[in-house]
């Protein structure tokens, strides 16, 4: 259980915000003025009444003792999780006991907390009893897998023909055809049950309108897509680890492989990306004992935040199981033995030159890899014309920031944190540059989320 005396920092709370608007609105509510009857318990519950525009205040309660990450309940009509009231309450709680003193939870907060913990216990019990009830029919599963593989093979073969037609007619035809051609092709890949191929085809459709140099980028992506097609069509000839990577890239669901690793896992970064249909959450974890960095992926319908939500800078005692595949870092979070707690664990850093080399090495195992997780030590954000880069404090090497990073407000938080002095930055290093996700000023210092 998270003890009432172990409070998070403001940055850890704000890292839970689903978007910048919620972060700003929650910050405004992180003061005592709009709150009444706020309190917290040793069992990990925080509650309070927040004055709103109506006659009745909003009832807000947060369960911070859940090993899966904090859970929220608010009587406001917002569909965001957490809402601005939950963020404001946690910011108030993070400030200390003067604003949110220890006490006994009111009935409305206690009923919600007891109900959700009871349901969680029932779910765990049901899962334990179901684990020994026997597996599904393996023969039926084999036949389903074969039918899906046949559909994907047909889709990959059709996609190869479309790529050949594109190159035969010239890349200029892609600009004239517009996005409709690619959307139709992506729909065909969805019908073939190959969502990974469909996603890459949709990305092709956006390249002709991406600015100068688009033909080169389109040719590069077509080559990678052709390589993936060929990998699937010749998967029986590949080493098993590379074949597993191809299956994953095509979009086949996989299961974790090997023995779960129990460790104290530092939450390095958490951020969401969204399209019209799906929100994807990425959480990077670093194991204090194993030294491994792993990626948790979760999904939610459009407008709904995925779970879990893990505050950056906290560590959780948990098991993690890896997915198969050459160079794959994706893992599944297994049993959690305690709620996330503050820690001084920090991953070791490397130079910018070594970071670029690591990405190059990773491409040998996974040619479709966009980036690798890297911690840069002793770097300084400096302007580079109209762009920015992270320069090594002790050498003349540097990494440019990605266009995505340049458009985020986190860039200015990083510049302010540095103030011209070296900082440590965790992020993703790839062929487009470096995307900073988290930074801290010194060993064991407080972590600042940049996304």
Short mmCIF file of C-alpha atoms in Angstrom, two decimals:
data_model
loop_
_atom_site.label_atom_id
_atom_site.label_comp_id
_atom_site.label_asym_id
_atom_site.label_seq_id
_atom_site.Cartn_x
_atom_site.Cartn_y
_atom_site.Cartn_z
CA UNK A 1 0.00 0.00 0.00
CA UNK A 2 1.07 3.56 -0.65
CA UNK A 3 1.43 5.26 2.69
CA UNK A 4 -0.22 8.58 3.25
CA UNK A 5 3.13 10.18 4.11
CA UNK A 6 4.73 9.31 0.75
CA UNK A 7 3.58 12.11 -1.53
CA UNK A 8 4.34 12.62 -5.18
CA UNK A 9 5.79 15.72 -6.76
CA UNK A 10 3.85 18.13 -8.97
CA UNK A 11 5.64 16.93 -12.12
CA UNK A 12 4.63 13.34 -11.38
CA UNK A 13 1.01 14.41 -10.99
CA UNK A 14 0.97 16.49 -14.17
CA UNK A 15 2.50 13.60 -16.11
CA UNK A 16 -0.87 11.85 -15.67
CA UNK A 17 -2.76 14.57 -17.57
CA UNK A 18 -4.36 13.28 -20.79
CA UNK A 19 -3.50 16.50 -22.69
CA UNK A 20 -2.06 20.00 -22.32
CA UNK A 21 -5.48 21.56 -21.75
CA UNK A 22 -6.11 19.25 -18.78
CA UNK A 23 -2.63 19.98 -17.46
CA UNK A 24 -3.26 23.72 -17.48
CA UNK A 25 -6.77 23.46 -16.04
CA UNK A 26 -5.63 21.05 -13.33
CA UNK A 27 -2.77 23.36 -12.34
CA UNK A 28 -5.26 26.17 -11.71
CA UNK A 29 -7.20 23.89 -9.34
CA UNK A 30 -4.11 22.77 -7.42
CA UNK A 31 -4.63 25.45 -4.75
CA UNK A 32 -6.75 25.45 -1.61
CA UNK A 33 -9.29 28.08 -2.79
CA UNK A 34 -11.82 25.91 -4.66
CA UNK A 35 -11.51 22.91 -2.30
CA UNK A 36 -13.27 21.93 0.91
CA UNK A 37 -13.31 18.84 3.12
CA UNK A 38 -10.15 17.51 1.43
CA UNK A 39 -8.33 14.65 3.10
CA UNK A 40 -6.27 11.51 2.64
CA UNK A 41 -6.00 8.13 4.34
CA UNK A 42 -3.23 5.69 5.16
CA UNK A 43 -4.94 3.25 2.77
CA UNK A 44 -4.09 5.46 -0.19
CA UNK A 45 -7.33 7.38 -0.79
CA UNK A 46 -7.44 11.14 -1.48
CA UNK A 47 -10.76 13.00 -1.61
CA UNK A 48 -12.22 16.48 -1.68
CA UNK A 49 -15.11 18.71 -2.76
CA UNK A 50 -14.34 21.18 -5.56
CA UNK A 51 -16.43 24.28 -6.15
CA UNK A 52 -17.73 24.47 -9.71
CA UNK A 53 -20.19 26.55 -11.69
CA UNK A 54 -23.22 24.78 -10.18
CA UNK A 55 -24.73 24.95 -6.72
CA UNK A 56 -23.27 21.63 -5.63
CA UNK A 57 -19.51 21.00 -5.47
CA UNK A 58 -17.96 18.14 -7.42
CA UNK A 59 -17.10 15.05 -5.39
CA UNK A 60 -13.59 13.94 -6.37
CA UNK A 61 -11.75 10.87 -5.09
CA UNK A 62 -8.49 9.21 -6.18
CA UNK A 63 -7.21 5.76 -5.23
CA UNK A 64 -3.42 6.05 -5.30
CA UNK A 65 -2.82 2.66 -3.68
CA UNK A 66 -3.79 0.65 -6.74
CA UNK A 67 -0.74 -1.22 -8.03
CA UNK A 68 -2.02 -0.70 -11.58
CA UNK A 69 -1.75 3.07 -11.15
CA UNK A 70 -4.08 5.69 -9.72
CA UNK A 71 -7.83 5.39 -10.31
CA UNK A 72 -10.21 8.36 -10.35
CA UNK A 73 -13.86 9.20 -9.71
CA UNK A 74 -15.43 12.63 -10.06
CA UNK A 75 -19.05 13.77 -10.27
CA UNK A 76 -18.19 16.31 -12.99
CA UNK A 77 -19.37 15.61 -16.57
CA UNK A 78 -15.86 15.48 -18.08
CA UNK A 79 -14.99 12.41 -20.14
CA UNK A 80 -11.25 12.83 -19.61
CA UNK A 81 -9.36 10.57 -17.21
CA UNK A 82 -8.10 12.03 -15.01
CA UNK A 83 -10.26 15.13 -15.19
CA UNK A 84 -8.97 18.55 -14.16
CA UNK A 85 -10.53 18.16 -10.69
CA UNK A 86 -8.65 14.91 -10.03
CA UNK A 87 -5.41 16.52 -11.20
CA UNK A 88 -6.04 19.57 -9.02
CA UNK A 89 -6.77 17.39 -5.99
CA UNK A 90 -3.56 15.40 -6.48
CA UNK A 91 -1.56 18.62 -6.86
CA UNK A 92 -3.07 19.88 -3.63
CA UNK A 93 -2.24 16.56 -1.94
CA UNK A 94 1.33 16.70 -3.28
CA UNK A 95 1.81 20.08 -1.59
CA UNK A 96 1.62 18.57 1.90
CA UNK A 97 -0.57 17.80 4.91
CA UNK A 98 -1.58 21.42 5.51
CA UNK A 99 -3.80 21.40 2.42
CA UNK A 100 -4.87 17.72 2.48
CA UNK A 101 -4.62 16.41 6.04
CA UNK A 102 -4.88 12.75 7.05
CA UNK A 103 -8.30 11.55 8.16
CA UNK A 104 -11.18 9.16 7.58
CA UNK A 105 -12.80 9.09 4.15
CA UNK A 106 -16.44 10.25 3.87
CA UNK A 107 -19.06 7.65 2.95
CA UNK A 108 -19.22 8.60 -0.74
CA UNK A 109 -15.45 8.19 -1.14
CA UNK A 110 -15.27 5.04 1.00
CA UNK A 111 -18.08 3.32 -0.91
CA UNK A 112 -16.41 3.92 -4.27
CA UNK A 113 -12.98 2.79 -3.06
CA UNK A 114 -14.31 -0.33 -1.33
CA UNK A 115 -16.40 -1.23 -4.37
CA UNK A 116 -13.59 -1.01 -6.91
CA UNK A 117 -11.12 -2.87 -4.68
CA UNK A 118 -13.70 -5.60 -4.11
CA UNK A 119 -14.27 -5.97 -7.84
CA UNK A 120 -10.52 -6.13 -8.43
CA UNK A 121 -10.19 -8.91 -5.85
CA UNK A 122 -13.01 -10.87 -7.48
CA UNK A 123 -11.37 -10.47 -10.87
CA UNK A 124 -8.06 -11.78 -9.54
CA UNK A 125 -9.80 -14.75 -7.94
CA UNK A 126 -11.68 -15.53 -11.15
CA UNK A 127 -8.46 -15.34 -13.14
CA UNK A 128 -6.69 -17.68 -10.74
CA UNK A 129 -9.50 -20.25 -10.90
CA UNK A 130 -9.73 -19.97 -14.67
CA UNK A 131 -6.01 -20.54 -15.13
CA UNK A 132 -6.31 -24.16 -14.14
CA UNK A 133 -9.53 -24.92 -16.01
CA UNK A 134 -7.75 -26.03 -19.18
CA UNK A 135 -6.67 -24.33 -22.41
CA UNK A 136 -8.81 -23.74 -25.46
CA UNK A 137 -8.92 -26.34 -28.20
CA UNK A 138 -5.37 -26.21 -29.68
CA UNK A 139 -6.50 -27.75 -32.99
CA UNK A 140 -9.16 -25.08 -33.49
CA UNK A 141 -6.60 -22.38 -32.65
CA UNK A 142 -4.19 -23.86 -35.19
CA UNK A 143 -6.83 -23.80 -37.93
CA UNK A 144 -7.72 -20.17 -37.16
CA UNK A 145 -4.04 -19.20 -37.31
CA UNK A 146 -3.62 -20.94 -40.66
CA UNK A 147 -6.67 -19.19 -42.14
CA UNK A 148 -5.40 -15.81 -40.99
CA UNK A 149 -1.93 -16.50 -42.36
CA UNK A 150 -3.48 -17.32 -45.73
CA UNK A 151 -5.39 -14.01 -45.74
CA UNK A 152 -2.25 -12.06 -44.85
CA UNK A 153 -0.30 -13.82 -47.59
CA UNK A 154 -2.96 -12.86 -50.12
CA UNK A 155 -2.91 -9.28 -48.87
CA UNK A 156 0.90 -9.05 -48.97
CA UNK A 157 0.91 -10.44 -52.52
CA UNK A 158 -1.65 -7.85 -53.62
CA UNK A 159 0.33 -5.08 -51.92
CA UNK A 160 3.49 -6.13 -53.75
CA UNK A 161 1.64 -5.73 -57.05
CA UNK A 162 0.41 -2.25 -56.08
CA UNK A 163 3.92 -1.16 -55.12
CA UNK A 164 5.24 -2.48 -58.43
CA UNK A 165 2.52 -0.57 -60.31
CA UNK A 166 3.42 2.62 -58.43
CA UNK A 167 7.11 2.38 -59.27
CA UNK A 168 6.37 1.42 -62.86
CA UNK A 169 4.12 4.46 -63.35
CA UNK A 170 6.44 6.86 -61.49
CA UNK A 171 6.19 8.46 -58.06
CA UNK A 172 4.50 11.55 -59.49
CA UNK A 173 1.39 9.41 -59.94
CA UNK A 174 1.14 9.09 -56.14
CA UNK A 175 0.73 12.85 -55.79
CA UNK A 176 -1.91 12.99 -58.52
CA UNK A 177 -3.89 10.02 -57.14
CA UNK A 178 -4.24 11.63 -53.70
CA UNK A 179 -4.94 9.91 -50.40
CA UNK A 180 -7.90 7.87 -51.67
CA UNK A 181 -5.69 5.32 -53.43
CA UNK A 182 -3.78 4.57 -50.24
CA UNK A 183 -6.90 4.45 -48.09
CA UNK A 184 -8.40 1.88 -50.43
CA UNK A 185 -5.21 -0.19 -50.25
CA UNK A 186 -5.13 0.10 -46.45
CA UNK A 187 -8.73 -1.12 -46.30
CA UNK A 188 -7.69 -4.16 -48.32
CA UNK A 189 -4.95 -4.89 -45.77
CA UNK A 190 -7.50 -4.62 -42.95
CA UNK A 191 -9.65 -7.15 -44.80
CA UNK A 192 -6.56 -9.36 -44.99
CA UNK A 193 -6.24 -9.12 -41.17
CA UNK A 194 -2.85 -7.39 -41.44
CA UNK A 195 -3.28 -4.16 -39.41
CA UNK A 196 0.48 -3.54 -39.38
CA UNK A 197 0.58 -3.42 -43.16
CA UNK A 198 -2.55 -1.23 -43.20
CA UNK A 199 -0.95 1.31 -40.85
CA UNK A 200 2.17 1.58 -43.00
CA UNK A 201 0.10 2.01 -46.16
CA UNK A 202 -1.83 4.89 -44.56
CA UNK A 203 1.48 6.55 -43.70
CA UNK A 204 2.44 6.38 -47.40
CA UNK A 205 -0.67 8.37 -48.27
CA UNK A 206 0.44 11.34 -46.17
CA UNK A 207 3.97 11.60 -47.60
CA UNK A 208 3.21 13.38 -50.94
CA UNK A 209 1.78 16.33 -48.98
CA UNK A 210 4.62 16.41 -46.42
CA UNK A 211 6.69 19.11 -48.12
CA UNK A 212 9.89 19.32 -50.18
CA UNK A 213 11.77 16.08 -50.65
CA UNK A 214 8.68 13.88 -50.42
CA UNK A 215 9.62 11.60 -53.37
CA UNK A 216 12.75 10.47 -51.52
CA UNK A 217 10.79 9.79 -48.34
CA UNK A 218 8.09 7.95 -50.28
CA UNK A 219 10.66 5.75 -51.99
CA UNK A 220 12.29 4.94 -48.65
CA UNK A 221 8.98 3.94 -47.05
CA UNK A 222 7.98 1.91 -50.10
CA UNK A 223 11.27 0.02 -49.82
CA UNK A 224 10.66 -0.74 -46.14
CA UNK A 225 7.13 -1.89 -46.90
CA UNK A 226 8.42 -4.11 -49.72
CA UNK A 227 10.99 -5.57 -47.31
CA UNK A 228 8.24 -6.36 -44.79
CA UNK A 229 6.10 -7.98 -47.48
CA UNK A 230 8.99 -10.15 -48.58
CA UNK A 231 9.82 -11.03 -45.00
CA UNK A 232 6.29 -12.32 -44.51
CA UNK A 233 6.21 -14.23 -47.79
CA UNK A 234 9.55 -15.88 -46.94
CA UNK A 235 9.14 -16.12 -43.17
CA UNK A 236 9.87 -19.86 -43.09
CA UNK A 237 13.44 -19.11 -44.26
CA UNK A 238 14.15 -16.52 -41.58
CA UNK A 239 15.75 -17.08 -38.16
CA UNK A 240 12.99 -17.52 -35.59
CA UNK A 241 13.74 -14.24 -33.80
CA UNK A 242 13.53 -12.25 -37.05
CA UNK A 243 10.42 -14.17 -38.13
CA UNK A 244 8.81 -13.17 -34.82
CA UNK A 245 9.65 -9.54 -35.55
CA UNK A 246 8.06 -9.82 -39.00
CA UNK A 247 4.90 -11.33 -37.52
CA UNK A 248 4.72 -8.49 -35.02
CA UNK A 249 5.28 -5.80 -37.68
CA UNK A 250 2.60 -7.29 -39.91
CA UNK A 251 0.16 -7.05 -37.02
CA UNK A 252 -0.22 -10.57 -35.72
CA UNK A 253 -0.97 -10.63 -31.99
CA UNK A 254 1.68 -12.37 -29.93
CA UNK A 255 2.06 -13.64 -26.41
CA UNK A 256 4.86 -12.99 -23.99
CA UNK A 257 7.83 -15.32 -24.07
CA UNK A 258 10.04 -16.58 -21.27
CA UNK A 259 10.07 -16.17 -17.52
CA UNK A 260 8.75 -12.86 -16.12
CA UNK A 261 11.41 -10.63 -14.55
CA UNK A 262 10.64 -9.13 -11.15
CA UNK A 263 12.38 -5.83 -10.54
CA UNK A 264 11.89 -2.31 -9.28
CA UNK A 265 10.82 -0.58 -12.48
CA UNK A 266 11.32 3.16 -12.81
CA UNK A 267 8.67 4.90 -14.91
CA UNK A 268 10.86 6.83 -17.36
CA UNK A 269 8.17 8.29 -19.60
CA UNK A 270 4.50 8.06 -20.52
CA UNK A 271 2.79 9.65 -23.50
CA UNK A 272 -0.23 9.13 -25.73
CA UNK A 273 -0.72 9.42 -29.48
CA UNK A 274 -4.16 9.43 -31.06
CA UNK A 275 -5.95 9.20 -34.37
CA UNK A 276 -9.64 9.23 -35.23
CA UNK A 277 -10.21 5.71 -33.93
CA UNK A 278 -7.57 4.83 -31.38
CA UNK A 279 -5.43 6.25 -28.58
CA UNK A 280 -2.08 4.53 -28.04
CA UNK A 281 -0.22 4.87 -24.74
CA UNK A 282 3.52 4.22 -24.50
CA UNK A 283 5.20 3.77 -21.13
CA UNK A 284 8.96 3.29 -20.85
CA UNK A 285 10.27 1.41 -17.79
CA UNK A 286 13.83 0.89 -16.55
CA UNK A 287 14.70 -2.03 -14.26
CA UNK A 288 16.94 -1.09 -11.33
CA UNK A 289 18.38 -4.59 -10.96
CA UNK A 290 18.19 -5.95 -14.51
CA UNK A 291 19.27 -2.73 -16.22
CA UNK A 292 16.68 -3.43 -18.93
CA UNK A 293 14.53 -0.78 -20.60
CA UNK A 294 11.13 -2.05 -21.77
CA UNK A 295 8.07 -0.59 -23.47
CA UNK A 296 4.47 -1.07 -22.34
CA UNK A 297 1.86 -0.50 -25.04
CA UNK A 298 -1.85 -0.10 -24.33
CA UNK A 299 -4.81 1.09 -26.38
CA UNK A 300 -8.09 2.88 -25.83
CA UNK A 301 -10.98 3.87 -28.04
CA UNK A 302 -10.82 7.43 -29.38
CA UNK A 303 -11.48 9.90 -26.58
CA UNK A 304 -10.75 7.36 -23.83
CA UNK A 305 -7.38 7.23 -22.10
CA UNK A 306 -5.77 3.76 -22.08
CA UNK A 307 -4.65 2.07 -18.89
CA UNK A 308 -2.47 1.82 -16.92
CA UNK A 309 -1.46 5.36 -15.96
CA UNK A 310 1.91 5.39 -14.20
CA UNK A 311 3.41 8.64 -12.86
CA UNK A 312 6.83 9.48 -14.26
CA UNK A 313 9.63 9.29 -11.69
CA UNK A 314 8.01 6.64 -9.50
CA UNK A 315 9.10 3.01 -9.25
CA UNK A 316 6.94 -0.08 -8.93
CA UNK A 317 7.81 -3.53 -7.65
CA UNK A 318 6.42 -5.73 -10.42
CA UNK A 319 6.97 -8.55 -12.88
CA UNK A 320 7.50 -7.82 -16.58
CA UNK A 321 7.38 -10.39 -19.37
CA UNK A 322 8.96 -9.73 -22.78
CA UNK A 323 7.42 -10.36 -26.19
CA UNK A 324 9.43 -12.43 -28.71
CA UNK A 325 11.27 -10.88 -31.63
CA UNK A 326 14.74 -9.77 -32.61
CA UNK A 327 15.61 -6.57 -30.78
CA UNK A 328 12.05 -6.12 -29.52
CA UNK A 329 11.64 -4.09 -26.32
CA UNK A 330 7.89 -4.46 -25.89
CA UNK A 331 6.81 -6.17 -22.69
CA UNK A 332 3.69 -6.85 -20.66
CA UNK A 333 3.26 -5.71 -17.09
CA UNK A 334 2.43 -8.69 -14.90
CA UNK A 335 1.78 -8.98 -11.19
CA UNK A 336 2.39 -5.80 -9.20
CA UNK A 337 3.41 -6.22 -5.59
CA UNK A 338 3.07 -2.62 -4.40
CA UNK A 339 1.82 0.74 -5.58
CA UNK A 340 4.33 3.06 -7.35
CA UNK A 341 6.53 4.99 -4.92
CA UNK A 342 9.16 7.75 -5.22
CA UNK A 343 12.70 6.57 -5.93
CA UNK A 344 16.17 7.90 -6.69
CA UNK A 345 16.79 5.20 -9.31
CA UNK A 346 18.08 6.64 -12.58
CA UNK A 347 19.38 4.85 -15.69
CA UNK A 348 23.02 5.40 -16.73
CA UNK A 349 23.56 7.83 -19.60
CA UNK A 350 25.63 7.75 -22.79
CA UNK A 351 27.02 10.26 -25.28
CA UNK A 352 25.16 11.40 -28.38
CA UNK A 353 27.61 9.48 -30.60
CA UNK A 354 26.99 6.24 -28.72
CA UNK A 355 23.23 6.84 -28.87
CA UNK A 356 23.34 7.06 -32.67
CA UNK A 357 25.49 3.93 -32.80
CA UNK A 358 22.96 2.04 -30.67
CA UNK A 359 20.19 2.87 -33.11
CA UNK A 360 22.34 1.67 -36.01
CA UNK A 361 23.04 -1.62 -34.24
CA UNK A 362 19.34 -2.12 -33.45
CA UNK A 363 18.44 -1.77 -37.14
CA UNK A 364 20.33 -4.96 -37.88
CA UNK A 365 17.76 -6.89 -35.81
CA UNK A 366 14.71 -4.86 -36.84
CA UNK A 367 15.00 -2.86 -40.11
CA UNK A 368 11.56 -1.27 -39.48
CA UNK A 369 12.56 0.19 -36.10
CA UNK A 370 11.73 3.90 -35.85
CA UNK A 371 13.81 4.62 -32.73
CA UNK A 372 15.45 3.17 -29.63
CA UNK A 373 15.23 4.37 -26.00
CA UNK A 374 18.36 6.21 -24.90
CA UNK A 375 19.46 8.23 -21.89
CA UNK A 376 21.81 11.08 -22.85
CA UNK A 377 24.12 12.23 -20.08
CA UNK A 378 25.59 15.72 -19.77
CA UNK A 379 23.92 17.33 -22.79
CA UNK A 380 22.87 20.94 -23.39
CA UNK A 381 19.94 22.03 -25.57
CA UNK A 382 21.23 24.62 -28.05
CA UNK A 383 19.60 26.32 -31.06
CA UNK A 384 20.66 25.20 -34.51
CA UNK A 385 19.33 27.70 -37.04
CA UNK A 386 15.56 27.29 -36.95
CA UNK A 387 15.89 23.99 -35.12
CA UNK A 388 17.43 22.69 -31.87
CA UNK A 389 19.93 20.03 -30.95
CA UNK A 390 21.31 18.31 -27.86
CA UNK A 391 25.06 18.88 -27.69
CA UNK A 392 27.51 16.87 -25.58
CA UNK A 393 29.02 19.01 -22.85
CA UNK A 394 32.40 17.30 -23.23
CA UNK A 395 32.74 16.96 -27.02
CA UNK A 396 31.72 18.54 -30.31
CA UNK A 397 29.06 15.94 -31.20
CA UNK A 398 25.29 16.53 -31.04
CA UNK A 399 21.92 15.04 -31.97
CA UNK A 400 19.23 17.09 -33.74
CA UNK A 401 15.75 17.15 -32.25
CA UNK A 402 12.94 15.61 -34.27
CA UNK A 403 10.23 17.78 -35.86
CA UNK A 404 7.78 16.27 -33.34
CA UNK A 405 9.90 17.49 -30.43
CA UNK A 406 10.16 21.01 -31.88
CA UNK A 407 6.38 21.34 -31.83
CA UNK A 408 5.94 20.33 -28.19
CA UNK A 409 5.92 22.68 -25.19
CA UNK A 410 8.28 20.23 -23.51
CA UNK A 411 11.15 21.75 -25.50
CA UNK A 412 10.87 24.96 -23.53
CA UNK A 413 10.62 23.08 -20.24
CA UNK A 414 13.87 21.36 -21.19
CA UNK A 415 15.56 24.65 -22.07
CA UNK A 416 14.38 26.19 -18.80
CA UNK A 417 15.56 23.16 -16.78
CA UNK A 418 18.99 23.34 -18.39
CA UNK A 419 19.51 27.11 -18.27
CA UNK A 420 22.63 26.52 -20.36
CA UNK A 421 24.00 23.86 -18.00
CA UNK A 422 24.28 20.12 -18.75
CA UNK A 423 21.28 17.91 -17.96
CA UNK A 424 20.42 14.25 -18.39
CA UNK A 425 17.68 13.49 -20.92
CA UNK A 426 15.79 10.29 -21.64
CA UNK A 427 14.09 9.92 -25.01
CA UNK A 428 13.85 8.11 -28.32
CA UNK A 429 16.72 8.22 -30.82
CA UNK A 430 15.96 7.41 -34.47
CA UNK A 431 16.62 8.34 -38.08
CA UNK A 432 14.70 11.63 -37.72
CA UNK A 433 16.72 12.69 -34.66
CA UNK A 434 16.10 12.63 -30.91
CA UNK A 435 12.76 13.12 -29.16
CA UNK A 436 13.26 14.09 -25.48
CA UNK A 437 10.64 12.62 -23.13
CA UNK A 438 12.02 13.20 -19.61
CA UNK A 439 14.92 15.12 -18.10
CA UNK A 440 16.60 15.66 -14.74
CA UNK A 441 19.39 18.03 -13.69
CA UNK A 442 21.64 15.67 -11.70
CA UNK A 443 22.01 12.07 -10.49
CA UNK A 444 18.90 11.16 -8.56
CA UNK A 445 17.35 14.59 -9.15
CA UNK A 446 13.64 15.14 -9.76
CA UNK A 447 12.45 14.00 -13.17
CA UNK A 448 10.59 16.47 -15.41
CA UNK A 449 8.18 15.07 -18.01
CA UNK A 450 8.60 16.73 -21.42
CA UNK A 451 5.64 15.18 -23.26
#
